[in-house]
Coordinates of C-alpha atoms in Angstrom, one line a residue:
M1 CA -52.6 -90.7 7.9
F2 CA -50.3 -92.6 5.4
P3 CA -49.1 -96.1 6.3
G4 CA -45.8 -96.3 8.9
I5 CA -45.6 -93.0 10.2
K6 CA -47.6 -92.6 13.0
R7 CA -49.0 -89.4 14.6
D8 CA -47.4 -89.2 17.7
L9 CA -43.6 -89.0 15.8
P10 CA -42.3 -85.4 16.3
L11 CA -42.9 -84.3 12.5
C12 CA -43.8 -81.2 11.1
P13 CA -47.5 -80.7 9.7
T14 CA -45.8 -79.9 6.4
I15 CA -43.4 -82.0 6.8
R16 CA -45.9 -84.9 6.8
Q17 CA -47.9 -83.6 4.2
L18 CA -45.2 -83.4 1.9
V19 CA -44.0 -87.2 2.6
Q20 CA -47.7 -87.9 2.2
A21 CA -47.9 -86.3 -1.4
L22 CA -44.3 -88.2 -2.0
M23 CA -45.7 -91.4 -1.4
E24 CA -48.8 -91.0 -3.3
L25 CA -46.8 -89.9 -6.9
K26 CA -46.8 -92.4 -9.1
A27 CA -43.8 -92.9 -11.1
K28 CA -42.9 -94.0 -14.7
M29 CA -39.6 -96.0 -15.3
W30 CA -37.5 -97.3 -18.6
L31 CA -35.9 -100.7 -18.2
Y32 CA -32.9 -101.1 -20.3
N33 CA -31.4 -104.3 -21.6
T34 CA -29.3 -105.4 -24.3
K35 CA -32.0 -105.7 -26.7
G36 CA -33.2 -101.8 -26.1
H37 CA -35.5 -100.4 -23.7
V38 CA -39.0 -100.5 -22.3
R39 CA -40.9 -97.9 -20.7
T40 CA -43.3 -99.1 -18.0
G41 CA -46.6 -98.0 -17.3
K42 CA -47.3 -96.0 -13.8
V43 CA -45.3 -97.5 -10.8
V44 CA -47.2 -97.1 -7.7
I45 CA -44.6 -96.8 -4.6
K46 CA -46.3 -98.3 -1.9
W47 CA -43.6 -98.0 0.8
G48 CA -40.6 -95.8 1.0
I49 CA -38.9 -94.0 -1.9
F50 CA -36.7 -96.0 -4.9
Q51 CA -32.8 -96.1 -3.7
G52 CA -31.3 -93.6 -5.3
D53 CA -33.8 -90.9 -5.1
S54 CA -32.4 -87.5 -5.2
L55 CA -34.9 -86.8 -2.0
S56 CA -33.8 -89.8 -0.4
L57 CA -31.3 -87.5 1.3
L58 CA -33.6 -85.0 2.0
L59 CA -36.1 -87.4 4.1
L60 CA -33.3 -89.5 5.5
C61 CA -32.3 -86.1 7.1
L62 CA -36.0 -85.0 7.8
T63 CA -36.3 -88.7 9.8
L64 CA -33.1 -88.4 11.6
T65 CA -34.0 -84.9 13.0
S66 CA -37.3 -86.5 14.7
L67 CA -35.1 -89.3 15.9
T68 CA -32.7 -86.8 17.3
T69 CA -35.9 -84.6 18.9
M70 CA -36.8 -88.0 20.8
L71 CA -33.7 -88.9 22.1
N72 CA -33.2 -85.3 23.4
K73 CA -36.5 -84.9 24.9
Q74 CA -35.5 -88.5 27.0
G75 CA -32.2 -87.3 28.3
A76 CA -30.1 -89.6 26.3
G77 CA -26.6 -89.4 25.5
Y78 CA -23.1 -89.4 27.2
E79 CA -21.9 -86.3 28.5
V80 CA -18.3 -85.3 27.9
K81 CA -16.6 -83.2 30.8
E82 CA -20.0 -82.0 32.0
K83 CA -21.1 -79.3 29.2
N84 CA -21.4 -81.2 26.1
K85 CA -24.1 -84.8 25.7
V86 CA -23.9 -86.9 22.7
S87 CA -26.3 -89.1 22.2
H88 CA -26.0 -90.5 18.7
L89 CA -23.9 -90.2 15.5
C90 CA -24.9 -91.1 12.2
Y91 CA -22.8 -91.2 9.0
M92 CA -24.0 -93.0 5.8
D93 CA -25.6 -96.5 7.1
D94 CA -24.0 -96.6 10.4
F95 CA -25.8 -95.5 13.7
K96 CA -24.2 -95.7 16.9
L97 CA -25.9 -94.8 20.1
F98 CA -23.7 -93.4 23.3
S99 CA -24.9 -94.1 27.0
R100 CA -23.3 -93.5 30.5
D101 CA -24.7 -96.8 31.9
K102 CA -26.3 -100.3 30.2
T103 CA -29.6 -99.5 31.7
K104 CA -29.8 -96.3 29.7
L105 CA -28.5 -97.6 26.2
Q106 CA -31.2 -100.3 26.7
K107 CA -33.7 -97.5 26.7
E108 CA -32.4 -95.6 23.8
M109 CA -31.9 -99.3 21.4
T110 CA -35.8 -99.6 22.2
T111 CA -36.6 -95.8 21.2
V112 CA -34.6 -96.2 18.2
K113 CA -36.5 -99.8 17.5
T114 CA -40.1 -98.2 18.0
F115 CA -38.9 -95.4 15.9
T116 CA -37.9 -97.4 12.9
N117 CA -40.8 -100.1 13.3
D118 CA -42.8 -96.8 13.3
I119 CA -41.4 -95.5 9.8

């Protein structure tokens, strides 16, 4: 399909098509320096998107939703008062996993590592 995102990840087909189309876009950039500026030709984006791109947050949320689904399906997390389960928290560039014991935490870490390697 396209590099880095495997077919077995729980992504909606529409989202897959959107990400594929976005990755096939060719961008033109303005480069500025003390002597003026230059416009580049079309730049092919082979992996990911440019930092600061307005789509960054959307793609991050779509990706984390898929990771959350994977962790929930495997029953990951730490139960609080036998009612609520917390498997992970994410804030900016910080991602924390929660588990009742080391073995389950290791399983969660393996899931996250496999997922991040796939994207």
